Coordinates of C-alpha atoms in Angstrom, one line a residue:
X1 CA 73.6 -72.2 62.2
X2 CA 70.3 -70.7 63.9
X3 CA 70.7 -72.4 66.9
X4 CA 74.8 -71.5 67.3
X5 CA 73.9 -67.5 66.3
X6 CA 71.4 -67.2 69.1
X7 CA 73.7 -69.2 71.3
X8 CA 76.4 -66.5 70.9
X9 CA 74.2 -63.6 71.0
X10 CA 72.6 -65.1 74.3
X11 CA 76.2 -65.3 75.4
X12 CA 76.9 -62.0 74.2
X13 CA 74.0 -60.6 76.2
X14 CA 74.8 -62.3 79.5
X15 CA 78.4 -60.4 78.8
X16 CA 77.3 -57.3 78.8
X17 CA 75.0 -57.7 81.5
X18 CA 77.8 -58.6 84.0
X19 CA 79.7 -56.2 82.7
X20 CA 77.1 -53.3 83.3
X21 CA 77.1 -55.2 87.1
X22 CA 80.7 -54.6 87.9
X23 CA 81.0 -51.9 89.6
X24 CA 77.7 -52.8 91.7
X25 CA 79.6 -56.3 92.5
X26 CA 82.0 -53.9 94.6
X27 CA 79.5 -52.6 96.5
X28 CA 76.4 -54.1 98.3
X29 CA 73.7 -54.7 96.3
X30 CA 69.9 -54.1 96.9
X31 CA 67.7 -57.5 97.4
X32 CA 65.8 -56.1 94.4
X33 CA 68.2 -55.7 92.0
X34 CA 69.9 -59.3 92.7
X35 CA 66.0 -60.5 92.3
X36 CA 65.8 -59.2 88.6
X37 CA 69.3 -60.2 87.8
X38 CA 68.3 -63.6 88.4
X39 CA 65.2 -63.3 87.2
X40 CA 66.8 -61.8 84.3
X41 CA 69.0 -65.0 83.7
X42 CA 66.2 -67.6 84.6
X43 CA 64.8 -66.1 81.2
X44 CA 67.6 -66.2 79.5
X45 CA 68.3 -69.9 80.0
X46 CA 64.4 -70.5 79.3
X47 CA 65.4 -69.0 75.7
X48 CA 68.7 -71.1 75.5
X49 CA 66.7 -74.6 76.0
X50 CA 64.4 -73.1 73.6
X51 CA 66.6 -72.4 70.9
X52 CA 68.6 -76.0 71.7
X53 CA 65.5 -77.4 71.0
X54 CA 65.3 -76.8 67.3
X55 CA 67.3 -78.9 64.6
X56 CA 70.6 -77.0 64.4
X57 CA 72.5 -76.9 61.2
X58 CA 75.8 -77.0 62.3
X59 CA 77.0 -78.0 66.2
X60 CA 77.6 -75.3 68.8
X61 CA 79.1 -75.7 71.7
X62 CA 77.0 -75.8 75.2
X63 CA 77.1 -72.4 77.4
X64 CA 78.0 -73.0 80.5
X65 CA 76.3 -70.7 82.6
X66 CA 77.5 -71.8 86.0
X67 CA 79.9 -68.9 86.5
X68 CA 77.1 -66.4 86.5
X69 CA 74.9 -68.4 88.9
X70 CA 78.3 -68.6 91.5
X71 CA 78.6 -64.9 90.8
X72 CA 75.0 -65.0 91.6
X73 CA 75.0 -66.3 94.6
X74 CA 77.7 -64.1 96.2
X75 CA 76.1 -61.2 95.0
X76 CA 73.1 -62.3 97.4
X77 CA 75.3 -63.4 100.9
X78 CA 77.2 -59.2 100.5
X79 CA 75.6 -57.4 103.7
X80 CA 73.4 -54.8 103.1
X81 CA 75.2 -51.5 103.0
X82 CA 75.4 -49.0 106.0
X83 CA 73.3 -46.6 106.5
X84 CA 74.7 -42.9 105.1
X85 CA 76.2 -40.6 107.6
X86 CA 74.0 -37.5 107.8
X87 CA 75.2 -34.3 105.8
X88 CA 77.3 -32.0 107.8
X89 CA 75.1 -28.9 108.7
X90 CA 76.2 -26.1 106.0
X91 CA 78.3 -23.1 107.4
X92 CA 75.6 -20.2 107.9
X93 CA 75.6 -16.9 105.3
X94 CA 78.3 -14.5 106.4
X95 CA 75.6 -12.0 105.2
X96 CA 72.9 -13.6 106.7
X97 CA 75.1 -13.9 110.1
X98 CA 75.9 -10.1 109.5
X99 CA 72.0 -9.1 108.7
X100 CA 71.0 -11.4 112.7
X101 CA 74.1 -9.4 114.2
X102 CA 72.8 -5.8 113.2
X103 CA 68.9 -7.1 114.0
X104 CA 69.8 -8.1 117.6
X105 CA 71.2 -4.7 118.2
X106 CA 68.5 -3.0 116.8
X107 CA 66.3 -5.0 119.3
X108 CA 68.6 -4.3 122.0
X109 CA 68.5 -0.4 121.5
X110 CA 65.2 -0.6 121.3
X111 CA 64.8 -2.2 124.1
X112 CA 66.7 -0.1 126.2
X113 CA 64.6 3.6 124.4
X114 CA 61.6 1.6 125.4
X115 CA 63.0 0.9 129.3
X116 CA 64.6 4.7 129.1
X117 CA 61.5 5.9 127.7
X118 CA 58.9 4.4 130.7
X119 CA 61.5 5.6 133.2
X120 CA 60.9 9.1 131.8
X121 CA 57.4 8.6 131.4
X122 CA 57.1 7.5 135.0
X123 CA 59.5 10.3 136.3
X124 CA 57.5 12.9 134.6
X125 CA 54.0 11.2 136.2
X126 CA 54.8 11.1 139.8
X127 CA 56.5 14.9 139.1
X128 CA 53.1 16.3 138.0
X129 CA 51.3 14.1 140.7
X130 CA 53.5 15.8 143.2
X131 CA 52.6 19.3 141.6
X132 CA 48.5 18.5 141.6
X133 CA 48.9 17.6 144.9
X134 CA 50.7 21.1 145.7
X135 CA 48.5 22.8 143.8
X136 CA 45.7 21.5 146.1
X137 CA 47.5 22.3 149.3
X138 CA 47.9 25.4 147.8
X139 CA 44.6 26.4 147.4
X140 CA 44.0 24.8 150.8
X141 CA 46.0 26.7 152.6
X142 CA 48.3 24.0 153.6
X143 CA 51.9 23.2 153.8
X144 CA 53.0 22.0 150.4
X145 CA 56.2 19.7 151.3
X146 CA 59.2 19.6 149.3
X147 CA 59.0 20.2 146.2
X148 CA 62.4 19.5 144.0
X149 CA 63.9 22.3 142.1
X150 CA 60.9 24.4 143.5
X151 CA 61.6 28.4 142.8
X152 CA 61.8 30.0 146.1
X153 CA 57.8 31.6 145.6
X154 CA 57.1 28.1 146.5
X155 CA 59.8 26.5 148.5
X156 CA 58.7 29.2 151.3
X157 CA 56.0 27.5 152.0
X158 CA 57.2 23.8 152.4
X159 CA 56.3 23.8 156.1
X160 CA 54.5 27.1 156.4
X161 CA 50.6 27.6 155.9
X162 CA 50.0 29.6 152.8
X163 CA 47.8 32.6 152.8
X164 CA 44.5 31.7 151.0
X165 CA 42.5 34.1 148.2
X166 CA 38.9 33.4 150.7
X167 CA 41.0 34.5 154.0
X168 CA 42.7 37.7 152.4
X169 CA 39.2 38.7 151.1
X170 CA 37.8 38.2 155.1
X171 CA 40.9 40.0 156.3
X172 CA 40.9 43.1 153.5
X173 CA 38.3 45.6 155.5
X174 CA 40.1 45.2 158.6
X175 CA 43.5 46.3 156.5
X176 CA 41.2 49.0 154.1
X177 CA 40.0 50.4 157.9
X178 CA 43.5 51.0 159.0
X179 CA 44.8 52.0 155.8
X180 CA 42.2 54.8 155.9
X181 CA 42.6 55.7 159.2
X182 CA 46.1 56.7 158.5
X183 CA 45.3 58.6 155.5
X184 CA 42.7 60.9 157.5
X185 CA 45.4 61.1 160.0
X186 CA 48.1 62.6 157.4
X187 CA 45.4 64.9 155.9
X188 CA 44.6 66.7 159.4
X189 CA 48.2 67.6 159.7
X190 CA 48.5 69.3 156.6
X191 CA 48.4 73.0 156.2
X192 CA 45.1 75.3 154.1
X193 CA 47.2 75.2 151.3
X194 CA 47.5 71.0 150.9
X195 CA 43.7 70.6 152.5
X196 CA 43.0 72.9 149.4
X197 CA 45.1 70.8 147.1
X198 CA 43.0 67.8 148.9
X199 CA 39.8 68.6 147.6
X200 CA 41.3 69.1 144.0
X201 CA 42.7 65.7 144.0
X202 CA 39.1 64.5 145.0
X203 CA 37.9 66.0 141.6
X204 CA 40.8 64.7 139.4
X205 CA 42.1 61.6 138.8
X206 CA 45.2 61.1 136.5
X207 CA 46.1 57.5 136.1
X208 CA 49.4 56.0 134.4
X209 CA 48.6 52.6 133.3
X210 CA 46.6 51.2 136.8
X211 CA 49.0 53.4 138.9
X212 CA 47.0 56.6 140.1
X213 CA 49.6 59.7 139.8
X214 CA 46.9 62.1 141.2
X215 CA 42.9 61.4 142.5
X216 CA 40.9 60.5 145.2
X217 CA 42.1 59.5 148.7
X218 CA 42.3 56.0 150.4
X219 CA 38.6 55.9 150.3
X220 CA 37.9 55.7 146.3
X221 CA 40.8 53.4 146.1
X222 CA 40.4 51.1 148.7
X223 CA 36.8 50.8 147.5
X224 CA 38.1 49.9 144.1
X225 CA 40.8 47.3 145.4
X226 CA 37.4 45.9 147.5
X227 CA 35.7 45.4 144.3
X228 CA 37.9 44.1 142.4
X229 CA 38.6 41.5 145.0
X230 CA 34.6 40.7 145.5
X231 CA 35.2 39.7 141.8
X232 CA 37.7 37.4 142.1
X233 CA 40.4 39.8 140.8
X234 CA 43.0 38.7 143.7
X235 CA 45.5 40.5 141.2
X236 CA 43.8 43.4 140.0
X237 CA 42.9 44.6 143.5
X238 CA 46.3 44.2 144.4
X239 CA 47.9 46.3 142.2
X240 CA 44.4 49.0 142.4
X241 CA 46.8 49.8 145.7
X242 CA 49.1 51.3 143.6
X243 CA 46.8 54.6 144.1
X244 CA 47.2 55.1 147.9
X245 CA 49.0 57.6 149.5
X246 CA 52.2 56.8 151.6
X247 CA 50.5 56.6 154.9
X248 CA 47.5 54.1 153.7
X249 CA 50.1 52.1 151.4
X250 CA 52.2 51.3 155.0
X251 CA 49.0 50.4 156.8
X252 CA 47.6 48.2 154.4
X253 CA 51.2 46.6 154.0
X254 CA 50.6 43.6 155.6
X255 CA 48.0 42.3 154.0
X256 CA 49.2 43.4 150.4
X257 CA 52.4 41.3 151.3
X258 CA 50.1 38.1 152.2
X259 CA 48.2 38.6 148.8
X260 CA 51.2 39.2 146.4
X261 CA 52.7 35.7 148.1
X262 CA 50.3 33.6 147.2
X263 CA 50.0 35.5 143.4
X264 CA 53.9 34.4 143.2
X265 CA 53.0 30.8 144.3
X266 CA 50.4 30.6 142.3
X267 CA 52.6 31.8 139.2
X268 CA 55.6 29.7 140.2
X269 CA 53.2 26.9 140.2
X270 CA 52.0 27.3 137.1
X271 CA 55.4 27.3 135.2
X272 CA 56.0 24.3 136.9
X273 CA 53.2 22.5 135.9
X274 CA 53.5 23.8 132.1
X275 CA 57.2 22.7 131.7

């Protein structure tokens, strides 16, 4: 009775172990797995001789296992199975797609502030190189070229020598010497009465601001327009002119022209190189 019990659960056992195996039968098998089936019925059978061994009660019927060793068999000629097809690459992140969109335009408009930016930058180096460089000839008493969007104070002299501050100081006694000459000569021609009037302007001087309304003659103010230009005061003895009478203003003219030239270029210049 032993002997038939273990017979049927062995059978029992082998049952469910091909039935566990059926849907792998459909498919290819691994070499490993058909190794530990077998392996798994060698020890099965070893059992089965075992138990057949022993006195039996009762008669039971032999197995007969050759249907699973066929089943086997075939299990072990399937081909191996192919190899998987690679995963589809997965559809980018509309956001992500949106975030690389905005991100490459960000680049771009950087990029083009950063070109716009040197362009300026370089514009605005070779302007003030071309301002240094008139600001030299300037002082040089040379021709300072064209100059773009130059005020007219400087565009004069594009192809003209400019007066220089060292040449009007060498020229000024030769202009204060004619200038007085032609206020002596205006003084002799006046009447007593005005010589009188003369001689009170010599002892009063009544200024408004740097204009003289009534004082000296050419002399004290030439002498203080000479002073003032010893001291570097280009504009201060320009406008100690102001004081002359009508005869030495005309005389001294010329020169006074020269000097108040180069004061515009000078200023013009100068707004230039601070905008």
């Amino acid at each position: 009775m032993l002997t038939a019990l273990a017979v049927a659960m062995l059978i029992g056992g082998l049952a469910w172990v091909w039935s566990e195996q059926q849907d792998a039968a459909r498919t290819a098998v691994p070499p490993a797995d058909v190794a530990a089936l077998r392996e798994q019925l060698r020890t099965l059978q070893q059992r089965l001789a075992q138990l057949e061994q022993r006195p039996a009660q009762a008669a039971a019927p032999a197995v007969d296992l050759r249907p699973l060793e066929a089943r086997l068999a075939a299990l072990e000629q399937r081909p191996p199975p192919p190899p998987a097809a690679p995963a589809a690459p997965a559809a980018p992140d509309p956001a992500i797609a949106d975030r690389l969109g905005a991100l490459d335009q960000r680049v771009a408009q950087a990029e083009r502030a950063a070109s716009q930016a040197g362009q300026e930058a370089m514009a605005r180096a070779a302007r003030l190189a071309r301002l240094q460089a008139a600001a030299a000839a300037l002082a040089a008493g040379r021709p300072l070229g064209e100059i773009p969007n130059a005020p007219s104070a400087l565009a004069r002299f594009a192809a003209t020598e400019p007066p220089t501050e060292s040449a009007l100081r060498l020229a000024f006694p030769e202009a204060a010497q004619r200038a007085r000459a032609a206020s002596r000569s205006a003084e002799a021609d006046q009447g007593v009465g005005e010589r009188i009037w003369q001689r009170v302007r010599n002892l009063v001087t009544i200024r408004e601001g740097d204009t003289v309304l009534l004082g000296a003659p050419a002399t004290a103010v030439l002498a203080q327009a000479q002073a003032r230009l010893t001291a570097g005061d280009l504009a201060g003895s320009v406008a100690a002119l102001d004081g002359l009478d009508a005869q030495a203003a005309a005389a001294i003219a010329e020169w006074r022209g020269r000097a108040e030239a180069l004061l515009a270029a000078r200023a013009a210049l100068a707004g230039m190189l601070a905008a």
